[in-house]
Amino acid sequence: MANLHSQLLLLLILVASLFLAIIQPSLAHSRKLILQSPQKAADTHHFGSLNEVRLYLERFGYKEKRLDNNLIQDTLTTESSLYAAISLYQQKNHLNVTGKLDPETVVRMMTPRCGMPDIFPSGRKGGSAAAGHQHHHGTSRHGKLLHVVGHYKLFDNMSPWTRSEITYNFTSTVLLVSLEDLRAICGRAFQRWAAVTRFQFREAGEGEQADITIGFYTGDHGDGFPFDGPGHVWAHAFAPQDGRLHFDGSELWSTATPTMDETDLESVALHEIGHTLGLAHTTDQDAVMYAYIGRGVVKRELQQDDIDGIRALYPSK
Ligand SMILES: *[C@@H]1O[C@H](CO)[C@@H](O)[C@H](O)[C@H]1NC(C)=O
Ligand SMILES: *[C@@H]1O[C@H](CO)[C@@H](O)[C@H](O)[C@H]1NC(C)=O
Ligand SMILES: [Zn+2]
Ligand SMILES: [Zn+2]
């Protein structure tokens, strides 16, 4: 079990180190590319080069990672070399499948999201996501919208929780939100999952070991997944029974009604708790377990896809 965890951690470390490369400023603006998001006000992070797009696609599982990343020059990455990965990204994200970086695709990539990958390499222990049934209908012909009915995914090769009482506590290196607010927000988010499962969630007492540890962290915070500042990623959490749930302390968080610049803490907490219970990213855009929650967006209610997923994993209620 410990071995599986370390393998998952290793995988996530690989993913994270690639992301570091994305934010290296030296890569930015090395080519004149029109990849600027039209939604400038809402997004502070832009792709400066095709190489960054490639790293993004690799990081979130749409493209196999190149092991010789340091050697790749930006000029070697062409849009056509990303055709398959962009097409897959568009298909999974309900965009027109063109294989090209059209504005809708770039805007989606700019949308703030969870740090967990959408697709894990198959056959790799500890991190691959077991795909649920995908129901394709409509046409997937070039340029046409591919209609994909979203479906939840479960982490593969994890150890689901076996006890029904799960405890949590708060561990932070940065205090952005008062403990009182954080407690209330996470309490409500846990309640939503408890309502559709056999779990009872309880805050651990002082000095008690908690199953799930929740906190805000910035930059490199010791788990191999440095946060990116106010950028693509707002949080990440590990598959069971690891229990670590981390929010990026550099984001602008809202504890009430988010403005267009703020990320809704309760929506993200609900999503990340889903990971700590064993759910991976769904392709259902309305579901809480969809990877993207844009700034100003509130998603505080579990959807049928989320409920189907958690009940498939813990069939008891
Ligand atoms: C797909 O393409 C059509 C026609 O070009 C366009 O009207 C529509 O907005 C596009 N949809 C998305 C999600 O990009
Ligand atoms: C929270 O739980 C973790 C994991 O059991 C433990 O290491 C930590 O000391 C606890 N924190 C507090 C503040 O009790
Ligand atoms: Zn996620
Ligand atoms: Zn972390």
Coordinates of N, CA, C and O and ligand atoms in Angstrom, one line a residue, residues 94-96 102 104-105 108 143 145, ligand 1:
H94 N -15.3 18.8 -24.7 CA -16.5 19.2 -25.4 C -16.3 20.5 -26.3 O -17.2 21.3 -26.4
L95 N -15.2 20.5 -26.9 CA -14.9 21.6 -27.9 C -15.0 21.0 -29.3 O -15.0 19.8 -29.5
N96 N -15.1 21.9 -30.3 CA -15.1 21.4 -31.7 C -13.7 20.8 -31.9 O -12.7 21.3 -31.6
D102 N -7.7 26.8 -31.7 CA -8.6 27.8 -32.0 C -8.9 28.6 -30.7 O -8.5 28.1 -29.6
E104 N -11.5 29.1 -28.8 CA -12.2 28.4 -27.7 C -11.3 27.5 -26.9 O -11.4 27.3 -25.7
T105 N -10.4 26.8 -27.7 CA -9.5 25.9 -27.0 C -8.5 26.6 -26.1 O -8.2 26.2 -25.0
R108 N -10.2 27.8 -23.0 CA -10.4 26.7 -22.0 C -9.1 26.4 -21.3 O -9.1 26.2 -20.1
G143 N -14.0 19.1 -37.4 CA -14.6 20.4 -37.2 C -16.0 20.4 -36.6 O -16.5 21.4 -36.3
L145 N -18.7 19.4 -33.6 CA -18.7 19.2 -32.2 C -19.0 17.7 -31.9 O -19.9 17.2 -32.4
Ligands
LIG1 C1 -18.0 25.1 -32.9 O1 -18.0 25.6 -34.2 C2 -19.3 26.3 -34.5 C3 -19.3 26.7 -36.0 O2 -18.0 27.0 -36.4 C4 -19.4 27.5 -33.6 O3 -20.6 28.2 -33.9 C5 -19.4 27.1 -32.2 O4 -19.4 28.1 -31.3 C6 -18.1 26.2 -31.9 N1 -18.3 25.6 -30.6 C7 -17.3 25.6 -29.7 C8 -17.6 24.9 -28.4 O5 -16.2 26.0 -30.0

